[in-house]
Amino acid sequence: MPVLWIVLIVLALGGVGYMLGRRRAMASADGDVRHLHSLPTYYGSNVALLTIAPALLFMGLWLLMQPILIERQIIGLIPESAIAEGSSRSLVMSDVRRVAEGLDTAVAQGAMTPDQADSIRTEFTDVRERLGRVGVALGSNVRPEVLRAAQHYRGLQARYSAIMTVLVLAVAVVGFGYSYLQTTKDFRARNVVETGIKSLLILASTIAILTTVGIILSMLFETRNFFSQYSWTNFFFGTTWSPSFSGRGGASQLGILPLLWGTLYISVVALLVAVPIGLFAAIYMSEYAGPKMRAIAKPLIEILAGIPTIVYGLFALITVGPMLRDYFAQPLGLGESSASVMTAGVVMGIMLIPFVSSLSDDIINAVPQSMRDGSLGLGATKSETIRQVVIPAALPGVVGAILLAASRAIGETMIVVLGAGAAARISLNPFEAMTTVTVKIVSQLTGDTDFASPETLVAFALGLTLFVITLGLNVLALYIVRKYREQYE
Amino acid sequence: MTDATANPAAAAGSPRHGSLLSQDALTKKRNAAETRFRLYGLAAVSVGILALILLLASILNNGLGSFQQTFISLDVELQEDRLDKAGNRNIEDLKKVSTFGYAPLITAAMAAKIAETGIQIEGLSAKDAGNIISKDAPAQLRDYVLANPEKIGTTVNFKVLANGRIDGYFKDRVTMASAELDSNVTPQQLMLADALKEDGVLIKGFNWGFITNPDASENRPEASGLGVAILGSLYMMLVVLILALPIGVAASIYLEEFAPKNRWTDLIEVNISNLAAVPSIVFGILGLAIFINFAGLPQSAPIVGGLVLTLMTLPTIIISTRASLKSVPPSIRDAALGVGASKMQSVFHHVLPLAAPGILTGTIIGLAQALGETAPLLLIGMVAFVREYPGAPPEGFFDPASALPVQVYNWTQRADPAFVERASGAIIVLLIFLLFMNAVAIMLRRRFERRW
Amino acid sequence: MNDMRIVEREVETKAVKISARNCQVYYGETHAIKDVNIDIEDKTVTAFIGPSGCGKSTFLRCLNRMNDTIDVARVEGEILLDGEDIYDPKVDPVQLRAKVGMVFQKPNPFPKTIYDNVAYGPRIHGLAGNKADLDVIVEKSLRRGAIWDEVKDRLDAPGTGLSGGQQQRLCIARAVATEPEVLLMDEPCSALDPIATAQVEELIDELREQYSVVIVTHSMQQAARVSQKTAFFHLGNLVEFGETGQIFTNPQDPRTESYITGRIG
């Protein structure tokens, strides 16, 4: 039974539970609401909640576990001999899944009867051709082991789905029955419902933690796989990045240093653009601009923050890149490429202007007015006050803001994908194309990916490195900013 | 203390201040520094605004063209002997005629048109003349015939797309000089286009296809459109809205109203503020590893994109929801508790409705952010070339689709310069959506802004 | 007693330092100061008293144009310092504030060292030719601020680390370091404990030897203790201005009397 149907049935059961629970409560109080412990809706909600929530949670867990269980059983079926040279179990597994999906499609389209799908043999039929006819393209001929595993896979899937349907509905019915029988006029329905809702709220708030755990685990696993195939010293200290596309392993050199260099170089250029402009813009807005000027200029600059990064990327690609090449790089003899550190850095700097300026604005405004008055009262000019009193007082906060901006710059993807180029190199010339960690994550994980080869897995190691760097910067920055705010609170 | 008062003479001896009405040299210098500093500030603001103007001008300048397209008006004879040999108008039989069967009809119609108008261009072959029409035109014609089989045997007037190079000629992307060097177009074809334009056969019109068509292949930029991408983005936004809003609001209510101050809630808070600053591409890796490789959800599907964007948007929604819950004064909660409501009732009956406009505003802004996000979608396979519209939800959530920002990226990766125009045009569409969403958010804020 | 009389007569004949003529202040639509005329004498402590919101602080801030920093504030009429109108368009408020220093309600040392706090004014106004000069000025000012002995061993410590009373005396030292002619004090003791208040009051009395001091205070006792002249403000009007002794013992205006006897305020 499709998941959607199960969900609908459970929900319907919950709806019925609501009505019945309410009615039973009213009946037990002889129709007089005043004799009930809680309002009648709470009795209804109690039944509905106990019917729906455990059943759906159970189903969610089951759906998460099912693929793992099935896979574990199937993997045992694949003999060592079926794994070709240079391939791996997980690759064969994905073949199995694909064939199984193909059989499903064939059955759904009526090209095969369910019996046929379970009984066809590679020995007698060209499975690839038959599946091709229903639009499932397979890379190679289906080996008998794979087909058998796929058929078994389908069988297991069907069986597990059936078990799940029964169990989920059973959980729902048990919840329904239990809560329905509980319903009497003295039952503290409101308290129970509120506890239930509170648990749901807590569950929702833990999603943030689950996400972080998911991020770390998903990258950690694949990174470990990567380091089992490629030495970590070569990864962290290698100065050459040249993944081979032909074979697996061997010839590839996957040193992260050129990528880190490009990332840092571009980030530094971006910060050199964004920090002075953003800071001065914030100072001007908060200390000099009249209300009219502020009302116009501030939203305009904030628009820059709302523009998606792909737009900046395109801006770099079609406008800034060619402009820098034609007016700077070529006349100065520094390069011929429109994708360059400068292009990506300048555009990223523009993107970060509103980020730096709004953070600085908050921070400058947090400096107490009495401090400014003290300086102005001594006969300091506004600029002297800002430079010698406000900025030093706001310095920790501004440093925190710059760190946050740096973390943004390091993790930014689309601008560098379109503006920085794809050549990994360590060079000082800012008009040369260089590449970054994020660009390589994109290029290694799009197109043909093979989750057994170091060339693909390296993306997870890059991702983990990126995550650790940005996390470090963020934690440090948030800590500094928080400390700074406490100082003036 | 007595020391200080003992030497008033020293103080009297120090330089006294002159008249207020004249500025001394130092003051002049300091005021000049002041003016300079102020100018730096003004310059910074101007640079920011200038960058915005340049950015928008570049996008508009490059992209507005994609909303105009060159069409050629042709009278095509739908010859029965070619399209329906059996003559029974059976749809299944008609489908057997591929687009190759339709191409000659269009070439013939073109030749007839040229003969009719009497245009003569030296060195122009009939094949070249036919090639100024888009390679997509036969498919267009076939779709029409399959929808209206009764028209077979008649002559129908069609507005077919002109080839991308011809379109580019009228948008100043292609010139006679560049055509000399271009293997895809000849100067003679351009002359023919000029002549056809004079006769009113070749016309420019609003390009609805750009909004509704699916993507087209590398050498048919003129036929490519945003239909699938817009639908895909819409589906993803639906998923984000359905998941992120309730989860975000629930999490905020817990953290703001119920959570005790302890290690666990601290951990959650730190987590949320960090997630808000995690690079978006990391969420893409998460989506790839968890949703696709682990949970086995299909690649390129809006459901996966929606899930990834939900996780990305949650921190934004939680932060803004908490801010608006916080802005509801405690007196309201006290009042509800004072009449005997439970904590839960006071939150759901009183605090939440008052905070609703703020929550909604935050949600819309979060959605707008998600709509423009590209990097994570690249990793979960949304770069794939998709020509089929996804089905209706909820099954459609699992069909392959594209997304607006990813479509932009896709088009930037293609060689034909016509796709630069398309990419910029797609950005204009994207920006219009964003503008609309932000306008709604601002309106909500203005409308319901409450001062306590 | 006879001596006292002579002293008082001397006070009366002192030169006028600041004089306000028909001074009006508006905050947006609010008429905050209404038609104030006053002569503030040199080498005298003048106290502004009155209930909260009567405009005494507002008027004080007009005297060195600190109201300029508030967008909506507008000043009309004239305020003369040594006969020159400080609101003349040719006047640079920066130069004016060097002549008319100010000490604020809350101690507001800069987040710098004690030394740099005091040296700030002399540095921006170019009063010291070299480091040695600056050292002299800093020491002299800290002595005048009656805080030298407490901080001379830790001039490099941050000014924000001092106690409240010390901070306020540091701020006074900072204000006198620029050699002002007039010192404005806006409730300088309201954030201090009684002992620190006594120290600051003693200091104010000493400052009178060189400066014209104008102090806004909430406390009538303080006004009586430190000032020679007292001005009573009420609802933006200058109700009464005269010798401190006379205001407190024999007020001419019934409103002054009500305030002093505690019936309004």
JSON list of C-alpha atoms in Angstrom, two decimals, chain A residues 70-206:
[
{"chain": "A", "resi": 70, "resn": "ILE", "atom": "CA", "xyz": [16.95, -4.85, 2.96]},
{"chain": "A", "resi": 71, "resn": "GLU", "atom": "CA", "xyz": [20.38, -3.92, 1.75]},
{"chain": "A", "resi": 72, "resn": "ARG", "atom": "CA", "xyz": [22.04, -5.95, 4.45]},
{"chain": "A", "resi": 73, "resn": "GLN", "atom": "CA", "xyz": [20.11, -9.04, 3.38]},
{"chain": "A", "resi": 74, "resn": "ILE", "atom": "CA", "xyz": [20.69, -8.50, -0.31]},
{"chain": "A", "resi": 75, "resn": "ILE", "atom": "CA", "xyz": [24.40, -7.85, -0.02]},
{"chain": "A", "resi": 76, "resn": "GLY", "atom": "CA", "xyz": [24.82, -11.31, 1.40]},
{"chain": "A", "resi": 77, "resn": "LEU", "atom": "CA", "xyz": [23.31, -12.71, -1.78]},
{"chain": "A", "resi": 78, "resn": "ILE", "atom": "CA", "xyz": [25.91, -11.23, -4.07]},
{"chain": "A", "resi": 79, "resn": "PRO", "atom": "CA", "xyz": [28.79, -13.63, -4.39]},
{"chain": "A", "resi": 80, "resn": "GLU", "atom": "CA", "xyz": [32.35, -12.30, -4.35]},
{"chain": "A", "resi": 81, "resn": "SER", "atom": "CA", "xyz": [32.71, -13.44, -7.97]},
{"chain": "A", "resi": 82, "resn": "ALA", "atom": "CA", "xyz": [29.94, -11.09, -9.13]},
{"chain": "A", "resi": 83, "resn": "ILE", "atom": "CA", "xyz": [31.97, -8.07, -8.16]},
{"chain": "A", "resi": 84, "resn": "ALA", "atom": "CA", "xyz": [34.00, -7.11, -11.16]},
{"chain": "A", "resi": 85, "resn": "GLU", "atom": "CA", "xyz": [37.57, -5.89, -11.01]},
{"chain": "A", "resi": 86, "resn": "GLY", "atom": "CA", "xyz": [37.70, -2.28, -9.82]},
{"chain": "A", "resi": 87, "resn": "SER", "atom": "CA", "xyz": [34.09, -2.35, -8.77]},
{"chain": "A", "resi": 88, "resn": "SER", "atom": "CA", "xyz": [32.71, -2.63, -5.30]},
{"chain": "A", "resi": 89, "resn": "ARG", "atom": "CA", "xyz": [29.76, -4.03, -3.43]},
{"chain": "A", "resi": 90, "resn": "SER", "atom": "CA", "xyz": [28.04, -0.68, -3.23]},
{"chain": "A", "resi": 91, "resn": "LEU", "atom": "CA", "xyz": [28.29, -0.30, -7.01]},
{"chain": "A", "resi": 92, "resn": "VAL", "atom": "CA", "xyz": [26.75, -3.70, -7.59]},
{"chain": "A", "resi": 93, "resn": "MET", "atom": "CA", "xyz": [24.12, -2.76, -5.06]},
{"chain": "A", "resi": 94, "resn": "SER", "atom": "CA", "xyz": [23.17, 0.31, -7.04]},
{"chain": "A", "resi": 95, "resn": "ASP", "atom": "CA", "xyz": [22.90, -1.89, -10.14]},
{"chain": "A", "resi": 96, "resn": "VAL", "atom": "CA", "xyz": [20.56, -4.14, -8.20]},
{"chain": "A", "resi": 97, "resn": "ARG", "atom": "CA", "xyz": [18.44, -1.20, -7.15]},
{"chain": "A", "resi": 98, "resn": "ARG", "atom": "CA", "xyz": [18.28, 0.08, -10.69]},
{"chain": "A", "resi": 99, "resn": "VAL", "atom": "CA", "xyz": [17.20, -3.25, -12.14]},
{"chain": "A", "resi": 100, "resn": "ALA", "atom": "CA", "xyz": [14.61, -3.58, -9.40]},
{"chain": "A", "resi": 101, "resn": "GLU", "atom": "CA", "xyz": [13.26, -0.15, -10.20]},
{"chain": "A", "resi": 102, "resn": "GLY", "atom": "CA", "xyz": [13.21, -1.10, -13.88]},
{"chain": "A", "resi": 103, "resn": "LEU", "atom": "CA", "xyz": [11.14, -4.19, -13.11]},
{"chain": "A", "resi": 104, "resn": "ASP", "atom": "CA", "xyz": [8.77, -2.05, -11.07]},
{"chain": "A", "resi": 105, "resn": "THR", "atom": "CA", "xyz": [8.35, 0.35, -13.97]},
{"chain": "A", "resi": 106, "resn": "ALA", "atom": "CA", "xyz": [7.81, -2.48, -16.37]},
{"chain": "A", "resi": 107, "resn": "VAL", "atom": "CA", "xyz": [5.08, -3.94, -14.20]},
{"chain": "A", "resi": 108, "resn": "ALA", "atom": "CA", "xyz": [3.49, -0.55, -13.69]},
{"chain": "A", "resi": 109, "resn": "GLN", "atom": "CA", "xyz": [3.36, 0.05, -17.44]},
{"chain": "A", "resi": 110, "resn": "GLY", "atom": "CA", "xyz": [1.93, -3.38, -18.11]},
{"chain": "A", "resi": 111, "resn": "ALA", "atom": "CA", "xyz": [4.94, -4.53, -20.13]},
{"chain": "A", "resi": 112, "resn": "MET", "atom": "CA", "xyz": [5.36, -7.44, -17.71]},
{"chain": "A", "resi": 113, "resn": "THR", "atom": "CA", "xyz": [3.05, -9.23, -15.37]},
{"chain": "A", "resi": 114, "resn": "PRO", "atom": "CA", "xyz": [4.16, -9.34, -11.76]},
{"chain": "A", "resi": 115, "resn": "ASP", "atom": "CA", "xyz": [4.79, -13.06, -12.16]},
{"chain": "A", "resi": 116, "resn": "GLN", "atom": "CA", "xyz": [7.02, -12.49, -15.15]},
{"chain": "A", "resi": 117, "resn": "ALA", "atom": "CA", "xyz": [8.98, -9.90, -13.26]},
{"chain": "A", "resi": 118, "resn": "ASP", "atom": "CA", "xyz": [9.69, -12.40, -10.56]},
{"chain": "A", "resi": 119, "resn": "SER", "atom": "CA", "xyz": [10.52, -15.29, -12.83]},
{"chain": "A", "resi": 120, "resn": "ILE", "atom": "CA", "xyz": [12.40, -13.97, -15.85]},
{"chain": "A", "resi": 121, "resn": "ARG", "atom": "CA", "xyz": [15.92, -15.18, -16.20]},
{"chain": "A", "resi": 122, "resn": "THR", "atom": "CA", "xyz": [18.80, -13.61, -18.04]},
{"chain": "A", "resi": 123, "resn": "GLU", "atom": "CA", "xyz": [19.45, -17.01, -19.49]},
{"chain": "A", "resi": 124, "resn": "PHE", "atom": "CA", "xyz": [16.22, -16.87, -21.45]},
{"chain": "A", "resi": 125, "resn": "THR", "atom": "CA", "xyz": [15.41, -13.18, -22.01]},
{"chain": "A", "resi": 126, "resn": "ASP", "atom": "CA", "xyz": [17.33, -10.06, -22.82]},
{"chain": "A", "resi": 127, "resn": "VAL", "atom": "CA", "xyz": [16.36, -8.16, -19.72]},
{"chain": "A", "resi": 128, "resn": "ARG", "atom": "CA", "xyz": [18.23, -5.05, -20.75]},
{"chain": "A", "resi": 129, "resn": "GLU", "atom": "CA", "xyz": [16.29, -4.83, -23.99]},
{"chain": "A", "resi": 130, "resn": "ARG", "atom": "CA", "xyz": [12.96, -5.45, -22.31]},
{"chain": "A", "resi": 131, "resn": "LEU", "atom": "CA", "xyz": [13.59, -2.81, -19.71]},
{"chain": "A", "resi": 132, "resn": "GLY", "atom": "CA", "xyz": [14.88, -0.45, -22.37]},
{"chain": "A", "resi": 133, "resn": "ARG", "atom": "CA", "xyz": [11.50, -0.69, -24.06]},
{"chain": "A", "resi": 134, "resn": "VAL", "atom": "CA", "xyz": [9.76, 0.78, -21.02]},
{"chain": "A", "resi": 135, "resn": "GLY", "atom": "CA", "xyz": [12.28, 3.60, -20.76]},
{"chain": "A", "resi": 136, "resn": "VAL", "atom": "CA", "xyz": [14.71, 2.22, -18.20]},
{"chain": "A", "resi": 137, "resn": "ALA", "atom": "CA", "xyz": [18.16, 2.43, -19.71]},
{"chain": "A", "resi": 138, "resn": "LEU", "atom": "CA", "xyz": [20.78, 0.15, -18.21]},
{"chain": "A", "resi": 139, "resn": "GLY", "atom": "CA", "xyz": [24.49, 0.70, -18.68]},
{"chain": "A", "resi": 140, "resn": "SER", "atom": "CA", "xyz": [25.38, -2.90, -19.37]},
{"chain": "A", "resi": 141, "resn": "ASN", "atom": "CA", "xyz": [23.82, -6.30, -19.75]},
{"chain": "A", "resi": 142, "resn": "VAL", "atom": "CA", "xyz": [22.23, -7.61, -16.61]},
{"chain": "A", "resi": 143, "resn": "ARG", "atom": "CA", "xyz": [24.21, -10.37, -14.96]},
{"chain": "A", "resi": 144, "resn": "PRO", "atom": "CA", "xyz": [22.21, -13.29, -13.57]},
{"chain": "A", "resi": 145, "resn": "GLU", "atom": "CA", "xyz": [23.34, -12.65, -9.98]},
{"chain": "A", "resi": 146, "resn": "VAL", "atom": "CA", "xyz": [22.24, -9.06, -10.20]},
{"chain": "A", "resi": 147, "resn": "LEU", "atom": "CA", "xyz": [18.87, -9.98, -11.65]},
{"chain": "A", "resi": 148, "resn": "ARG", "atom": "CA", "xyz": [18.27, -12.55, -8.98]},
{"chain": "A", "resi": 149, "resn": "ALA", "atom": "CA", "xyz": [19.30, -10.11, -6.29]},
{"chain": "A", "resi": 150, "resn": "ALA", "atom": "CA", "xyz": [16.98, -7.52, -7.82]},
{"chain": "A", "resi": 151, "resn": "GLN", "atom": "CA", "xyz": [14.07, -9.93, -7.82]},
{"chain": "A", "resi": 152, "resn": "HIS", "atom": "CA", "xyz": [14.82, -10.82, -4.24]},
{"chain": "A", "resi": 153, "resn": "TYR", "atom": "CA", "xyz": [15.08, -7.13, -3.47]},
{"chain": "A", "resi": 154, "resn": "ARG", "atom": "CA", "xyz": [11.61, -6.57, -4.87]},
{"chain": "A", "resi": 155, "resn": "GLY", "atom": "CA", "xyz": [10.27, -9.46, -2.91]},
{"chain": "A", "resi": 156, "resn": "LEU", "atom": "CA", "xyz": [11.78, -8.17, 0.33]},
{"chain": "A", "resi": 157, "resn": "GLN", "atom": "CA", "xyz": [10.51, -4.71, -0.39]},
{"chain": "A", "resi": 158, "resn": "ALA", "atom": "CA", "xyz": [7.00, -5.94, -0.93]},
{"chain": "A", "resi": 159, "resn": "ARG", "atom": "CA", "xyz": [7.15, -8.04, 2.20]},
{"chain": "A", "resi": 160, "resn": "TYR", "atom": "CA", "xyz": [8.54, -5.25, 4.34]},
{"chain": "A", "resi": 161, "resn": "SER", "atom": "CA", "xyz": [5.96, -2.82, 3.00]},
{"chain": "A", "resi": 162, "resn": "ALA", "atom": "CA", "xyz": [3.18, -5.21, 3.86]},
{"chain": "A", "resi": 163, "resn": "ILE", "atom": "CA", "xyz": [4.55, -5.71, 7.36]},
{"chain": "A", "resi": 164, "resn": "MET", "atom": "CA", "xyz": [4.88, -1.99, 7.79]},
{"chain": "A", "resi": 165, "resn": "THR", "atom": "CA", "xyz": [1.31, -1.35, 6.68]},
{"chain": "A", "resi": 166, "resn": "VAL", "atom": "CA", "xyz": [-0.02, -3.84, 9.15]},
{"chain": "A", "resi": 167, "resn": "LEU", "atom": "CA", "xyz": [2.14, -2.62, 12.02]},
{"chain": "A", "resi": 168, "resn": "VAL", "atom": "CA", "xyz": [1.46, 1.06, 11.44]},
{"chain": "A", "resi": 169, "resn": "LEU", "atom": "CA", "xyz": [-2.27, 0.50, 11.29]},
{"chain": "A", "resi": 170, "resn": "ALA", "atom": "CA", "xyz": [-2.02, -1.69, 14.37]},
{"chain": "A", "resi": 171, "resn": "VAL", "atom": "CA", "xyz": [-0.19, 1.03, 16.27]},
{"chain": "A", "resi": 172, "resn": "ALA", "atom": "CA", "xyz": [-2.85, 3.52, 15.24]},
{"chain": "A", "resi": 173, "resn": "VAL", "atom": "CA", "xyz": [-5.68, 1.23, 16.30]},
{"chain": "A", "resi": 174, "resn": "VAL", "atom": "CA", "xyz": [-4.05, 0.40, 19.62]},
{"chain": "A", "resi": 175, "resn": "GLY", "atom": "CA", "xyz": [-3.47, 4.10, 20.32]},
{"chain": "A", "resi": 176, "resn": "PHE", "atom": "CA", "xyz": [-7.07, 4.75, 19.37]},
{"chain": "A", "resi": 177, "resn": "GLY", "atom": "CA", "xyz": [-8.46, 2.00, 21.56]},
{"chain": "A", "resi": 178, "resn": "TYR", "atom": "CA", "xyz": [-6.31, 2.80, 24.54]},
{"chain": "A", "resi": 179, "resn": "SER", "atom": "CA", "xyz": [-7.08, 6.50, 24.55]},
{"chain": "A", "resi": 180, "resn": "TYR", "atom": "CA", "xyz": [-10.76, 5.89, 23.83]},
{"chain": "A", "resi": 181, "resn": "LEU", "atom": "CA", "xyz": [-11.11, 3.61, 26.82]},
{"chain": "A", "resi": 182, "resn": "GLN", "atom": "CA", "xyz": [-9.26, 6.13, 28.98]},
{"chain": "A", "resi": 183, "resn": "THR", "atom": "CA", "xyz": [-11.84, 8.76, 28.23]},
{"chain": "A", "resi": 184, "resn": "THR", "atom": "CA", "xyz": [-14.01, 9.34, 31.28]},
{"chain": "A", "resi": 185, "resn": "LYS", "atom": "CA", "xyz": [-15.17, 12.58, 32.78]},
{"chain": "A", "resi": 186, "resn": "ASP", "atom": "CA", "xyz": [-12.42, 12.61, 35.39]},
{"chain": "A", "resi": 187, "resn": "PHE", "atom": "CA", "xyz": [-9.63, 11.91, 32.93]},
{"chain": "A", "resi": 188, "resn": "ARG", "atom": "CA", "xyz": [-7.15, 14.80, 32.90]},
{"chain": "A", "resi": 189, "resn": "ALA", "atom": "CA", "xyz": [-7.30, 15.14, 29.14]},
{"chain": "A", "resi": 190, "resn": "ARG", "atom": "CA", "xyz": [-5.90, 18.67, 28.92]},
{"chain": "A", "resi": 191, "resn": "ASN", "atom": "CA", "xyz": [-2.76, 17.81, 30.82]},
{"chain": "A", "resi": 192, "resn": "VAL", "atom": "CA", "xyz": [-2.15, 14.74, 28.73]},
{"chain": "A", "resi": 193, "resn": "VAL", "atom": "CA", "xyz": [-2.73, 16.57, 25.45]},
{"chain": "A", "resi": 194, "resn": "GLU", "atom": "CA", "xyz": [-0.47, 19.40, 26.53]},
{"chain": "A", "resi": 195, "resn": "THR", "atom": "CA", "xyz": [2.30, 17.01, 27.48]},
{"chain": "A", "resi": 196, "resn": "GLY", "atom": "CA", "xyz": [1.89, 15.37, 24.09]},
{"chain": "A", "resi": 197, "resn": "ILE", "atom": "CA", "xyz": [2.06, 18.67, 22.25]},
{"chain": "A", "resi": 198, "resn": "LYS", "atom": "CA", "xyz": [5.05, 19.69, 24.28]},
{"chain": "A", "resi": 199, "resn": "SER", "atom": "CA", "xyz": [6.89, 16.52, 23.29]},
{"chain": "A", "resi": 200, "resn": "LEU", "atom": "CA", "xyz": [6.13, 17.29, 19.67]},
{"chain": "A", "resi": 201, "resn": "LEU", "atom": "CA", "xyz": [7.52, 20.79, 20.15]},
{"chain": "A", "resi": 202, "resn": "ILE", "atom": "CA", "xyz": [10.67, 19.36, 21.70]},
{"chain": "A", "resi": 203, "resn": "LEU", "atom": "CA", "xyz": [10.95, 16.93, 18.82]},
{"chain": "A", "resi": 204, "resn": "ALA", "atom": "CA", "xyz": [10.76, 19.83, 16.35]},
{"chain": "A", "resi": 205, "resn": "SER", "atom": "CA", "xyz": [13.48, 21.72, 18.18]},
{"chain": "A", "resi": 206, "resn": "THR", "atom": "CA", "xyz": [15.85, 18.80, 18.04]}
]
